[in-house]
């Protein structure tokens, strides 16, 4: 009998708020909407701000921290509004997450 191969452990959990880095863009708050341990890019990260998603590796993802939103992109004058936009995106993600969890809870009892 062949030994069962265990799927590799994933660092980030489903519905976790993270910073995702897509090539050509700055890191941005996102929500992990899917995971596939066997895939080359195992995380599907949803970006609320522009309603897009991307498949990313652990290397392209960082834990979300509100402190990081203050420092991101503030060196140039035109980027002063970036932290505010990031915080708005974070708030939208938390609202989306609450709706997902609430709908799931309601569906369990009906």
Tab-separated table of C-alpha atoms in Angstrom:
chain	number	residue	atom	x	y	z
A	1	UNK	CA	0.000	0.000	0.000
A	2	UNK	CA	1.364	3.417	-0.979
A	3	UNK	CA	1.749	6.011	1.772
A	4	UNK	CA	-0.724	8.870	1.533
A	5	UNK	CA	0.987	12.115	0.564
A	6	UNK	CA	0.007	14.994	2.789
A	7	UNK	CA	-0.767	18.313	1.162
A	8	UNK	CA	1.682	20.999	2.150
A	9	UNK	CA	0.544	23.252	4.945
A	10	UNK	CA	-0.546	26.694	3.844
A	11	UNK	CA	0.547	29.704	5.862
A	12	UNK	CA	-2.553	31.843	5.259
A	13	UNK	CA	-6.134	30.842	5.993
A	14	UNK	CA	-9.316	31.234	4.012
A	15	UNK	CA	-10.965	34.687	4.437
A	16	UNK	CA	-7.817	36.161	5.993
A	17	UNK	CA	-7.094	39.825	5.188
A	18	UNK	CA	-3.599	40.136	3.697
A	19	UNK	CA	-1.434	42.378	1.563
A	20	UNK	CA	-1.154	40.904	-1.926
A	21	UNK	CA	1.556	41.933	-4.393
A	22	UNK	CA	0.745	41.535	-8.083
A	23	UNK	CA	3.544	42.125	-10.591
A	24	UNK	CA	3.466	45.733	-11.798
A	25	UNK	CA	1.419	46.996	-8.819
A	26	UNK	CA	2.082	48.047	-5.239
A	27	UNK	CA	1.091	45.700	-2.435
A	28	UNK	CA	-2.605	46.080	-1.690
A	29	UNK	CA	-5.066	44.779	0.908
A	30	UNK	CA	-6.901	41.681	-0.233
A	31	UNK	CA	-9.001	38.833	1.093
A	32	UNK	CA	-8.029	35.185	0.613
A	33	UNK	CA	-11.056	33.669	-1.111
A	34	UNK	CA	-9.619	30.311	-2.114
A	35	UNK	CA	-6.738	27.943	-1.402
A	36	UNK	CA	-5.304	25.043	-3.343
A	37	UNK	CA	-2.239	23.449	-1.690
A	38	UNK	CA	-1.315	21.487	-4.827
A	39	UNK	CA	-1.232	24.549	-7.114
A	40	UNK	CA	1.868	26.510	-8.089
A	41	UNK	CA	0.101	29.697	-6.925
A	42	UNK	CA	-2.076	28.337	-4.111
A	43	UNK	CA	-3.896	31.479	-2.967
A	44	UNK	CA	-6.774	33.245	-4.703
A	45	UNK	CA	-6.703	36.807	-3.351
A	46	UNK	CA	-9.685	39.100	-3.962
A	47	UNK	CA	-9.012	42.845	-4.126
A	48	UNK	CA	-12.140	44.781	-3.131
A	49	UNK	CA	-10.964	48.170	-4.392
A	50	UNK	CA	-11.093	47.233	-8.085
A	51	UNK	CA	-13.172	44.010	-7.855
A	52	UNK	CA	-10.411	41.753	-9.192
A	53	UNK	CA	-8.675	38.626	-7.996
A	54	UNK	CA	-5.275	37.056	-8.579
A	55	UNK	CA	-3.613	33.742	-7.821
A	56	UNK	CA	-0.525	34.384	-5.705
A	57	UNK	CA	2.287	32.496	-3.968
A	58	UNK	CA	3.223	32.853	-0.284
A	59	UNK	CA	6.120	35.034	-1.455
A	60	UNK	CA	3.602	37.543	-2.905
A	61	UNK	CA	1.510	37.756	0.290
A	62	UNK	CA	2.138	39.446	3.659
A	63	UNK	CA	-0.015	39.528	6.781
A	64	UNK	CA	-2.159	42.662	6.842
A	65	UNK	CA	-1.214	45.356	9.324
A	66	UNK	CA	-2.827	48.771	9.715
A	67	UNK	CA	0.627	50.174	10.527
A	68	UNK	CA	1.791	49.223	7.003
A	69	UNK	CA	-0.946	51.345	5.431
A	70	UNK	CA	0.599	54.497	6.949
A	71	UNK	CA	3.999	53.910	5.363
A	72	UNK	CA	2.976	52.588	1.950
A	73	UNK	CA	3.531	54.940	-0.951
A	74	UNK	CA	3.870	58.197	1.011
A	75	UNK	CA	7.221	59.331	-0.418
A	76	UNK	CA	5.776	61.117	-3.444
A	77	UNK	CA	3.373	64.020	-3.160
A	78	UNK	CA	0.754	62.398	-5.421
A	79	UNK	CA	0.664	59.279	-3.223
A	80	UNK	CA	-0.411	60.969	0.013
A	81	UNK	CA	-3.988	59.687	-0.432
A	82	UNK	CA	-2.864	56.061	-0.798
A	83	UNK	CA	-3.040	55.157	2.932
A	84	UNK	CA	-6.620	56.481	3.090
A	85	UNK	CA	-7.602	54.427	0.035
A	86	UNK	CA	-5.990	51.337	1.604
A	87	UNK	CA	-7.947	51.843	4.812
A	88	UNK	CA	-11.183	52.253	2.855
A	89	UNK	CA	-10.384	49.032	1.014
A	90	UNK	CA	-9.723	47.282	4.323
A	91	UNK	CA	-13.067	48.458	5.720
A	92	UNK	CA	-14.874	47.198	2.593
A	93	UNK	CA	-13.159	43.812	2.999
A	94	UNK	CA	-14.199	43.545	6.640
A	95	UNK	CA	-17.774	44.404	5.650
A	96	UNK	CA	-17.670	41.763	2.878
A	97	UNK	CA	-16.290	39.220	5.334
A	98	UNK	CA	-19.035	39.960	7.857
A	99	UNK	CA	-21.667	39.506	5.129
A	100	UNK	CA	-20.158	36.187	4.044
A	101	UNK	CA	-20.092	34.888	7.601
A	102	UNK	CA	-23.588	36.167	8.370
A	103	UNK	CA	-25.034	34.553	5.219
A	104	UNK	CA	-23.271	31.298	6.060
A	105	UNK	CA	-24.652	31.363	9.601
A	106	UNK	CA	-28.177	32.074	8.345
A	107	UNK	CA	-27.964	29.226	5.817
A	108	UNK	CA	-26.979	26.793	8.585
A	109	UNK	CA	-30.187	27.445	10.505
A	110	UNK	CA	-32.652	27.396	7.576
